[in-house]
PDB file of C-alpha atoms in Angstrom:
ATOM      1  CA  UNK U   1     -11.186  22.263  -1.426  1.00 65.00           C
ATOM      2  CA  UNK U   2      -9.784  19.211  -0.045  1.00 68.00           C
ATOM      3  CA  UNK U   3      -6.264  18.417  -1.252  1.00 74.00           C
ATOM      4  CA  UNK U   4      -6.115  14.976  -3.520  1.00 78.00           C
ATOM      5  CA  UNK U   5      -4.402  11.937  -1.592  1.00 88.00           C
ATOM      6  CA  UNK U   6      -0.760  11.915  -2.826  1.00 95.00           C
ATOM      7  CA  UNK U   7       0.200   8.472  -4.620  1.00 96.00           C
ATOM      8  CA  UNK U   8       2.339   6.127  -3.147  1.00 97.00           C
ATOM      9  CA  UNK U   9       3.714   3.043  -5.487  1.00 97.00           C
ATOM     10  CA  UNK U  10       4.540  -0.283  -3.967  1.00 97.00           C
ATOM     11  CA  UNK U  11       8.261   0.416  -3.207  1.00 97.00           C
ATOM     12  CA  UNK U  12       7.475   2.932  -0.966  1.00 97.00           C
ATOM     13  CA  UNK U  13       4.564   1.413   0.590  1.00 97.00           C
ATOM     14  CA  UNK U  14       6.993  -1.596   1.282  1.00 97.00           C
ATOM     15  CA  UNK U  15       9.096   0.631   3.124  1.00 98.00           C
ATOM     16  CA  UNK U  16       6.568   2.415   5.099  1.00 97.00           C
ATOM     17  CA  UNK U  17       5.432  -1.069   6.550  1.00 96.00           C
ATOM     18  CA  UNK U  18       9.252  -2.528   7.134  1.00 96.00           C
ATOM     19  CA  UNK U  19       8.862  -5.361   5.035  1.00 97.00           C
ATOM     20  CA  UNK U  20      10.576  -6.956   2.133  1.00 97.00           C
ATOM     21  CA  UNK U  21       9.077  -7.615  -1.640  1.00 97.00           C
ATOM     22  CA  UNK U  22       7.754 -11.104  -0.762  1.00 97.00           C
ATOM     23  CA  UNK U  23       5.950 -10.603   2.168  1.00 97.00           C
ATOM     24  CA  UNK U  24       4.521  -7.717   0.842  1.00 97.00           C
ATOM     25  CA  UNK U  25       2.899  -9.268  -2.194  1.00 96.00           C
ATOM     26  CA  UNK U  26       1.852 -12.373  -0.041  1.00 97.00           C
ATOM     27  CA  UNK U  27      -0.119  -9.702   1.608  1.00 97.00           C
ATOM     28  CA  UNK U  28      -1.236  -8.464  -0.906  1.00 96.00           C
ATOM     29  CA  UNK U  29      -2.642 -11.605  -2.705  1.00 96.00           C
ATOM     30  CA  UNK U  30      -4.245 -12.443   0.900  1.00 97.00           C
ATOM     31  CA  UNK U  31      -5.884  -9.423   0.522  1.00 96.00           C
ATOM     32  CA  UNK U  32      -4.544  -7.848   3.564  1.00 97.00           C
ATOM     33  CA  UNK U  33      -4.300  -4.144   1.428  1.00 96.00           C
ATOM     34  CA  UNK U  34      -7.034  -2.168  -0.368  1.00 96.00           C
ATOM     35  CA  UNK U  35      -6.837  -2.902  -4.246  1.00 96.00           C
ATOM     36  CA  UNK U  36      -4.350  -0.454  -6.114  1.00 96.00           C
ATOM     37  CA  UNK U  37      -5.810   2.081  -8.320  1.00 96.00           C
ATOM     38  CA  UNK U  38      -4.049   1.718 -12.199  1.00 97.00           C
ATOM     39  CA  UNK U  39      -2.029   4.823 -12.634  1.00 94.00           C
ATOM     40  CA  UNK U  40      -0.872   3.393 -16.552  1.00 96.00           C
ATOM     41  CA  UNK U  41      -1.322   0.460 -17.704  1.00 96.00           C
ATOM     42  CA  UNK U  42       1.606  -1.131 -15.792  1.00 95.00           C
ATOM     43  CA  UNK U  43       1.985   0.902 -12.889  1.00 96.00           C
ATOM     44  CA  UNK U  44      -0.363   0.631  -9.999  1.00 96.00           C
ATOM     45  CA  UNK U  45      -0.426   2.521  -6.561  1.00 98.00           C
ATOM     46  CA  UNK U  46      -2.302   3.209  -3.934  1.00 97.00           C
ATOM     47  CA  UNK U  47      -3.710   6.731  -2.214  1.00 97.00           C
ATOM     48  CA  UNK U  48      -2.084   7.968   1.011  1.00 97.00           C
ATOM     49  CA  UNK U  49      -5.457   7.669   2.945  1.00 96.00           C
ATOM     50  CA  UNK U  50      -5.425   3.742   2.343  1.00 96.00           C
ATOM     51  CA  UNK U  51      -1.797   3.302   3.354  1.00 97.00           C
ATOM     52  CA  UNK U  52      -2.361   5.544   6.331  1.00 96.00           C
ATOM     53  CA  UNK U  53      -5.209   2.863   7.057  1.00 97.00           C
ATOM     54  CA  UNK U  54      -3.250  -0.038   6.662  1.00 97.00           C
ATOM     55  CA  UNK U  55      -0.452   1.440   8.890  1.00 97.00           C
ATOM     56  CA  UNK U  56      -3.419   2.083  12.021  1.00 97.00           C
ATOM     57  CA  UNK U  57      -5.060  -1.071  11.346  1.00 97.00           C
ATOM     58  CA  UNK U  58      -0.863  -2.574  12.107  1.00 96.00           C
ATOM     59  CA  UNK U  59      -0.442  -0.466  15.273  1.00 96.00           C
ATOM     60  CA  UNK U  60      -4.040  -0.891  16.496  1.00 96.00           C
ATOM     61  CA  UNK U  61      -3.953  -4.849  16.043  1.00 95.00           C
ATOM     62  CA  UNK U  62      -6.629  -5.140  13.648  1.00 95.00           C
ATOM     63  CA  UNK U  63      -4.101  -6.360  10.916  1.00 94.00           C
ATOM     64  CA  UNK U  64      -1.090  -8.294  10.913  1.00 93.00           C
ATOM     65  CA  UNK U  65       1.035  -9.428   8.363  1.00 89.00           C
TER      66      UNK U  65
END
């Protein structure tokens, strides 16, 4: 059985990308990241696999922030 994806909050996502809050939310609004998954009414998260894909796209030059 496959292990479920770890859930990443925005703060950790920003740290992994090495960008600040404003740039992160500008890129999110521009649709450069997959949509987050609602965890609670106020908390949104991204699956680890989606974060890894964004990081790979940046490394491969398919995505720029």
